[in-house]
Coordinates of C-alpha atoms in Angstrom, one line a residue:
M1 CA -44.2 -6.7 -176.0
L2 CA -44.2 -6.9 -179.8
L3 CA -45.6 -4.6 -182.5
K4 CA -47.2 -6.3 -185.4
S5 CA -48.3 -4.6 -188.6
K6 CA -51.8 -5.3 -189.8
G7 CA -53.1 -3.3 -192.7
G8 CA -50.8 -0.5 -192.0
L9 CA -51.8 -0.3 -188.4
L10 CA -49.6 -1.1 -185.4
E11 CA -51.1 -3.6 -183.0
F12 CA -50.0 -4.6 -179.5
A13 CA -49.4 -8.2 -178.9
P14 CA -49.9 -9.4 -175.3
P15 CA -46.8 -10.9 -173.7
T16 CA -46.6 -14.6 -173.0
W17 CA -45.6 -15.6 -169.5
R18 CA -44.1 -18.8 -168.2
T19 CA -45.5 -19.5 -164.8
D20 CA -43.6 -22.7 -164.3
S21 CA -40.3 -20.8 -164.1
V22 CA -41.5 -18.1 -161.7
K23 CA -40.2 -18.6 -158.1
P24 CA -41.4 -16.8 -155.1
R25 CA -39.2 -14.1 -153.8
T26 CA -39.9 -14.8 -150.1
K27 CA -39.9 -18.0 -148.1
P28 CA -43.1 -19.1 -146.4
K29 CA -43.5 -18.2 -142.8
T30 CA -43.0 -20.9 -140.2
S31 CA -46.5 -20.3 -138.9
D32 CA -47.9 -21.1 -142.3
K33 CA -46.4 -24.5 -142.4
P34 CA -48.7 -27.4 -141.4
A35 CA -47.8 -29.1 -138.2
S36 CA -46.4 -32.5 -138.5
P37 CA -48.7 -35.4 -137.4
R38 CA -46.5 -36.2 -134.4
K39 CA -46.6 -32.6 -133.1
V40 CA -50.4 -32.4 -133.4
S41 CA -50.8 -35.6 -131.5
I42 CA -48.5 -34.4 -128.7
A43 CA -50.4 -31.1 -128.5
R44 CA -53.6 -32.9 -127.9
L45 CA -52.2 -35.1 -125.2
V46 CA -50.6 -32.4 -123.1
P47 CA -53.2 -30.6 -120.9
S48 CA -53.2 -26.8 -120.5
N49 CA -51.9 -25.3 -117.2
E50 CA -54.0 -22.2 -117.7
P51 CA -57.0 -21.8 -115.3
N52 CA -60.5 -22.3 -116.8
I53 CA -62.7 -19.3 -116.2
D54 CA -65.9 -21.4 -116.4
D55 CA -64.6 -23.8 -113.8
E56 CA -63.7 -20.9 -111.4
A57 CA -67.2 -19.4 -111.9
E58 CA -68.9 -22.8 -111.1
E59 CA -66.7 -23.2 -108.0
R60 CA -67.7 -19.7 -106.8
A61 CA -71.4 -20.5 -107.5
R62 CA -71.2 -23.7 -105.6
G63 CA -69.5 -21.9 -102.6
G64 CA -72.2 -19.2 -102.7
V65 CA -75.1 -21.7 -102.7
Q66 CA -73.5 -23.7 -99.9
S67 CA -73.1 -20.6 -97.8
L68 CA -76.7 -19.6 -98.4
G69 CA -77.9 -23.1 -97.5
R70 CA -75.9 -23.0 -94.2
A71 CA -77.3 -19.5 -93.4
F72 CA -80.9 -20.6 -93.9
S73 CA -80.3 -23.7 -91.8
I74 CA -79.0 -21.4 -89.0
L75 CA -82.1 -19.2 -89.4
E76 CA -84.5 -22.1 -89.3
E77 CA -82.8 -23.7 -86.3
V78 CA -82.8 -20.4 -84.3
A79 CA -86.5 -19.9 -85.2
R80 CA -87.3 -23.3 -83.6
H81 CA -85.9 -22.2 -80.3
R82 CA -88.1 -19.3 -79.0
E83 CA -86.0 -19.1 -75.8
G84 CA -82.9 -18.6 -77.9
I85 CA -80.0 -20.9 -78.6
G86 CA -76.3 -20.8 -77.9
L87 CA -73.4 -21.1 -80.4
A88 CA -72.4 -24.6 -79.3
D89 CA -75.9 -26.1 -79.5
L90 CA -76.6 -24.3 -82.7
S91 CA -73.4 -25.6 -84.3
K92 CA -74.2 -29.1 -83.3
L93 CA -77.8 -29.0 -84.7
V94 CA -76.7 -27.5 -88.1
G95 CA -73.7 -29.8 -88.3
L96 CA -71.1 -27.1 -88.7
H97 CA -67.9 -26.2 -86.9
N98 CA -68.2 -23.5 -84.2
S99 CA -66.1 -21.0 -86.2
T100 CA -68.1 -21.5 -89.3
T101 CA -71.4 -21.1 -87.5
F102 CA -70.1 -18.1 -85.6
H103 CA -69.1 -16.2 -88.8
L104 CA -72.4 -17.0 -90.6
A105 CA -74.4 -16.0 -87.5
K106 CA -72.3 -12.8 -87.1
T107 CA -73.3 -11.8 -90.7
L108 CA -76.9 -12.5 -90.0
V109 CA -76.8 -10.4 -86.9
S110 CA -75.2 -7.6 -88.8
L111 CA -78.0 -7.8 -91.3
G112 CA -80.6 -7.8 -88.5
Y113 CA -82.1 -11.2 -89.3
L114 CA -80.6 -12.6 -86.0
R115 CA -80.0 -10.9 -82.7
Q116 CA -77.7 -11.9 -79.9
E117 CA -78.5 -11.3 -76.2
R118 CA -75.8 -9.5 -74.4
D119 CA -75.8 -11.6 -71.2
S120 CA -76.6 -15.1 -72.4
K121 CA -75.1 -14.7 -75.9
R122 CA -78.1 -16.7 -77.2
Y123 CA -79.3 -16.1 -80.7
R124 CA -82.9 -15.1 -81.5
V125 CA -84.8 -14.2 -84.6
G126 CA -84.5 -10.5 -85.6
R127 CA -87.3 -8.2 -86.4
P128 CA -86.6 -7.9 -90.2
L129 CA -87.4 -11.6 -90.5
F130 CA -90.8 -11.0 -89.0
A131 CA -91.4 -8.1 -91.3
L132 CA -90.6 -10.3 -94.3
A133 CA -92.9 -13.0 -93.1
A134 CA -95.7 -10.5 -92.4
S135 CA -95.5 -8.9 -95.8
A136 CA -95.7 -12.3 -97.4
L137 CA -99.0 -13.0 -95.5
D138 CA -101.0 -10.1 -96.8
E139 CA -104.6 -10.7 -97.7
I140 CA -104.0 -11.4 -101.4
E141 CA -101.4 -14.0 -100.6
M142 CA -103.6 -15.6 -98.0
V143 CA -106.4 -16.0 -100.5
N144 CA -104.0 -17.5 -103.1
L145 CA -102.9 -20.1 -100.6
A146 CA -106.3 -20.8 -99.1
T147 CA -108.3 -21.2 -102.3
P148 CA -106.8 -24.4 -103.6
I149 CA -107.0 -26.0 -100.2
L150 CA -110.7 -25.0 -99.8
E151 CA -111.4 -26.4 -103.3
D152 CA -110.0 -29.8 -102.2
L153 CA -112.0 -29.6 -99.0
S154 CA -115.3 -28.8 -100.9
R155 CA -114.6 -31.7 -103.3
E156 CA -114.0 -34.1 -100.3
T157 CA -117.1 -32.9 -98.3
G158 CA -119.5 -31.7 -100.9
E159 CA -120.0 -28.5 -98.8
S160 CA -119.1 -24.8 -99.1
G161 CA -115.6 -24.0 -97.7
H162 CA -114.7 -20.8 -96.0
F163 CA -111.6 -19.1 -94.7
A164 CA -112.1 -16.0 -92.5
V165 CA -110.0 -13.6 -90.5
R166 CA -110.8 -11.2 -87.7
M167 CA -112.0 -7.7 -88.5
G168 CA -112.5 -5.7 -85.4
D169 CA -115.1 -7.4 -83.3
A170 CA -116.4 -9.5 -86.2
V171 CA -115.0 -11.8 -88.9
V172 CA -114.7 -11.4 -92.6
V173 CA -114.7 -14.2 -95.1
I174 CA -111.8 -13.6 -97.5
A175 CA -111.9 -16.9 -99.5
R176 CA -114.7 -19.4 -100.2
T177 CA -115.5 -22.3 -102.5
S178 CA -118.7 -24.2 -103.3
G179 CA -119.2 -28.0 -103.1
A180 CA -121.0 -30.4 -105.3
G181 CA -123.9 -31.0 -103.0
A182 CA -127.3 -29.4 -103.6
F183 CA -128.4 -26.3 -101.7
Q184 CA -125.0 -24.5 -101.5
L185 CA -124.7 -21.3 -99.5
T186 CA -124.5 -18.1 -101.6
D187 CA -122.3 -16.1 -99.2
R188 CA -119.9 -13.9 -101.2
V189 CA -116.3 -13.2 -100.5
G190 CA -115.9 -10.1 -98.2
V191 CA -119.1 -10.8 -96.2
V192 CA -118.8 -9.8 -92.5
R193 CA -120.3 -12.1 -89.9
P194 CA -120.7 -11.7 -86.1
A195 CA -118.2 -13.5 -84.0
H196 CA -120.4 -14.8 -81.2
C197 CA -122.9 -16.9 -83.3
T198 CA -120.7 -18.3 -86.1
A199 CA -118.2 -21.2 -85.9
L200 CA -115.6 -19.1 -87.7
G201 CA -116.1 -16.3 -85.3
K202 CA -116.0 -18.4 -82.2
I203 CA -112.6 -19.8 -83.3
M204 CA -111.3 -16.2 -83.5
L205 CA -112.8 -15.4 -80.0
A206 CA -111.1 -18.4 -78.6
S207 CA -107.8 -17.1 -79.8
L208 CA -108.1 -13.9 -77.8
R209 CA -106.2 -13.4 -74.5
P210 CA -108.5 -13.4 -71.4
D211 CA -108.2 -9.6 -71.1
Q212 CA -109.1 -9.1 -74.8
L213 CA -112.1 -11.4 -74.5
K214 CA -113.2 -9.6 -71.4
R215 CA -113.1 -6.2 -73.2
F216 CA -115.0 -7.8 -76.2
L217 CA -117.8 -8.9 -74.0
E218 CA -118.0 -5.5 -72.3
R219 CA -118.4 -3.5 -75.5
V220 CA -120.2 -5.9 -77.8
E221 CA -123.9 -6.7 -77.6
L222 CA -124.6 -10.4 -78.2
K223 CA -127.5 -9.8 -80.6
P224 CA -129.5 -12.9 -81.6
S225 CA -129.6 -13.9 -85.3
T226 CA -131.8 -16.9 -84.7
K227 CA -133.5 -18.6 -81.7
K228 CA -130.4 -20.7 -81.2
S229 CA -127.9 -17.7 -81.0
I230 CA -125.9 -17.4 -77.8
T231 CA -126.8 -14.2 -76.0
D232 CA -125.6 -15.0 -72.5
P233 CA -121.9 -14.0 -71.9
A234 CA -121.5 -16.8 -69.3
V235 CA -122.7 -19.5 -71.8
L236 CA -120.4 -18.1 -74.5
L237 CA -117.4 -18.2 -72.1
R238 CA -118.1 -21.8 -71.3
E239 CA -118.3 -22.7 -75.0
I240 CA -115.1 -20.7 -75.8
A241 CA -113.3 -22.7 -73.0
E242 CA -114.4 -25.9 -74.7
I243 CA -113.2 -24.6 -78.1
R244 CA -109.8 -23.8 -76.7
R245 CA -109.6 -27.3 -75.3
S246 CA -110.8 -29.1 -78.5
A247 CA -109.6 -26.6 -81.2
I248 CA -113.0 -27.0 -83.0
A249 CA -116.1 -24.9 -83.1
F250 CA -119.7 -25.6 -84.2
D251 CA -122.6 -23.4 -85.3
D252 CA -125.9 -25.3 -84.9
G253 CA -128.2 -22.9 -86.7
E254 CA -127.1 -20.0 -84.6
F255 CA -126.6 -17.5 -87.5
N256 CA -128.8 -19.1 -90.1
A257 CA -131.5 -21.4 -88.8
E258 CA -131.2 -23.8 -91.8
V259 CA -127.4 -24.1 -91.7
R260 CA -124.8 -25.9 -89.6
C261 CA -121.1 -25.1 -89.7
V262 CA -117.9 -26.5 -88.3
A263 CA -114.6 -24.6 -88.1
V264 CA -111.0 -25.0 -86.8
P265 CA -108.1 -22.5 -86.3
V266 CA -105.4 -21.7 -88.8
Y267 CA -102.0 -20.8 -87.5
H268 CA -99.1 -18.8 -88.9
F269 CA -95.3 -18.9 -88.3
T270 CA -95.4 -17.4 -84.8
G271 CA -97.8 -20.1 -83.6
E272 CA -100.6 -17.7 -83.2
V273 CA -104.1 -18.0 -84.8
I274 CA -104.3 -16.1 -88.0
G275 CA -107.8 -17.2 -89.2
A276 CA -110.4 -19.9 -89.1
L277 CA -111.3 -22.5 -91.8
G278 CA -114.6 -24.3 -92.0
I279 CA -117.4 -25.7 -94.0
S280 CA -121.2 -25.0 -94.0
G281 CA -124.2 -27.0 -95.2
P282 CA -127.9 -27.5 -94.7
I283 CA -129.0 -28.9 -91.4
W284 CA -130.6 -32.0 -93.0
R285 CA -127.3 -32.9 -94.6
M286 CA -125.0 -31.8 -91.8
T287 CA -126.2 -34.3 -89.2
D288 CA -124.2 -34.8 -85.9
Q289 CA -122.5 -37.8 -87.4
A290 CA -121.7 -36.0 -90.6
L291 CA -120.3 -33.1 -88.6
Q292 CA -118.0 -35.4 -86.7
N293 CA -116.8 -37.2 -89.8
R294 CA -116.1 -34.1 -91.8
A295 CA -114.4 -32.4 -88.9
K296 CA -111.4 -34.6 -89.5
L297 CA -111.2 -33.4 -93.1
V298 CA -111.5 -29.8 -92.0
H299 CA -108.7 -30.3 -89.5
A300 CA -106.5 -31.8 -92.2
A301 CA -107.2 -28.9 -94.5
A302 CA -106.5 -26.3 -91.8
N303 CA -103.2 -28.0 -91.0
R304 CA -102.2 -27.8 -94.7
L305 CA -103.0 -24.1 -94.8
S306 CA -101.2 -23.5 -91.5
A307 CA -98.1 -25.2 -92.9
E308 CA -98.3 -22.9 -96.0
F309 CA -98.3 -19.9 -93.5
G310 CA -95.1 -21.3 -91.9
A311 CA -96.6 -23.0 -88.8
R312 CA -94.7 -25.9 -87.4
D313 CA -95.5 -28.8 -84.9
L314 CA -99.2 -28.8 -85.9
A315 CA -101.6 -30.9 -83.8
K316 CA -103.0 -33.9 -85.6
S317 CA -106.7 -34.1 -86.3
P318 CA -108.8 -35.6 -83.5

């Protein structure tokens, strides 16, 4: 630093530095040095021996999905055998080793979804599975499943479609759709109809056990709605016997003198009748020939809905 005099005043002169002569006091670290091209290429070619966490997660997921798939296969196969099924036959049908089937079935038994008979050691479906299935078939879910099928049926036939379930000694329509044809019925959802003089109701009566049907006839008065209504128990029993044989019921102006109906049963996962599905139309349009032709479409729609409710081995349309 130099002092210069300027007009009697002292002034500081900044120092001049020579950067070209300054050397760093410390050597650069080894890690700061760029890798040579040869070392970089070698690093890229040598694979890491460390396990990949993502790969392990994917492997565990695949194993879990596989176990779930096997467990559901076992459940489905046991459900197909109402008399129960042994371990050897079950293993053969699901395509698994006996030990694998045993461990999966043991887990399902511990959860209650399967049960094993003490004597025969056969596996059967457990009660929690029925509870799950029953909760899935509440009224709202049944309506959601039935409505699009009824809409298709109404488009195909041009008539009003109905899905009804039993309510005490009567039936209640819980889903309905209108067709494109003129003079459509105006029944609303929730309407209650007598069982003995409607096609939907006669399907439900035909699903009763003999003792249940006997008690029904003892306590219910067969009131006429029209001149064609069946009021004789013996006549009704003969018609119900025919419905059980053919799985189809007709209403020839028995509830409404101007309306004809055809209905067929709808089944659920236990193989029992859960409801009745049918169509209705004016008598001048629903001729005998039209009823027979449209009965096939009604059967096909009922089979679709039964399959949605978990029914298997459905009978083909006549």
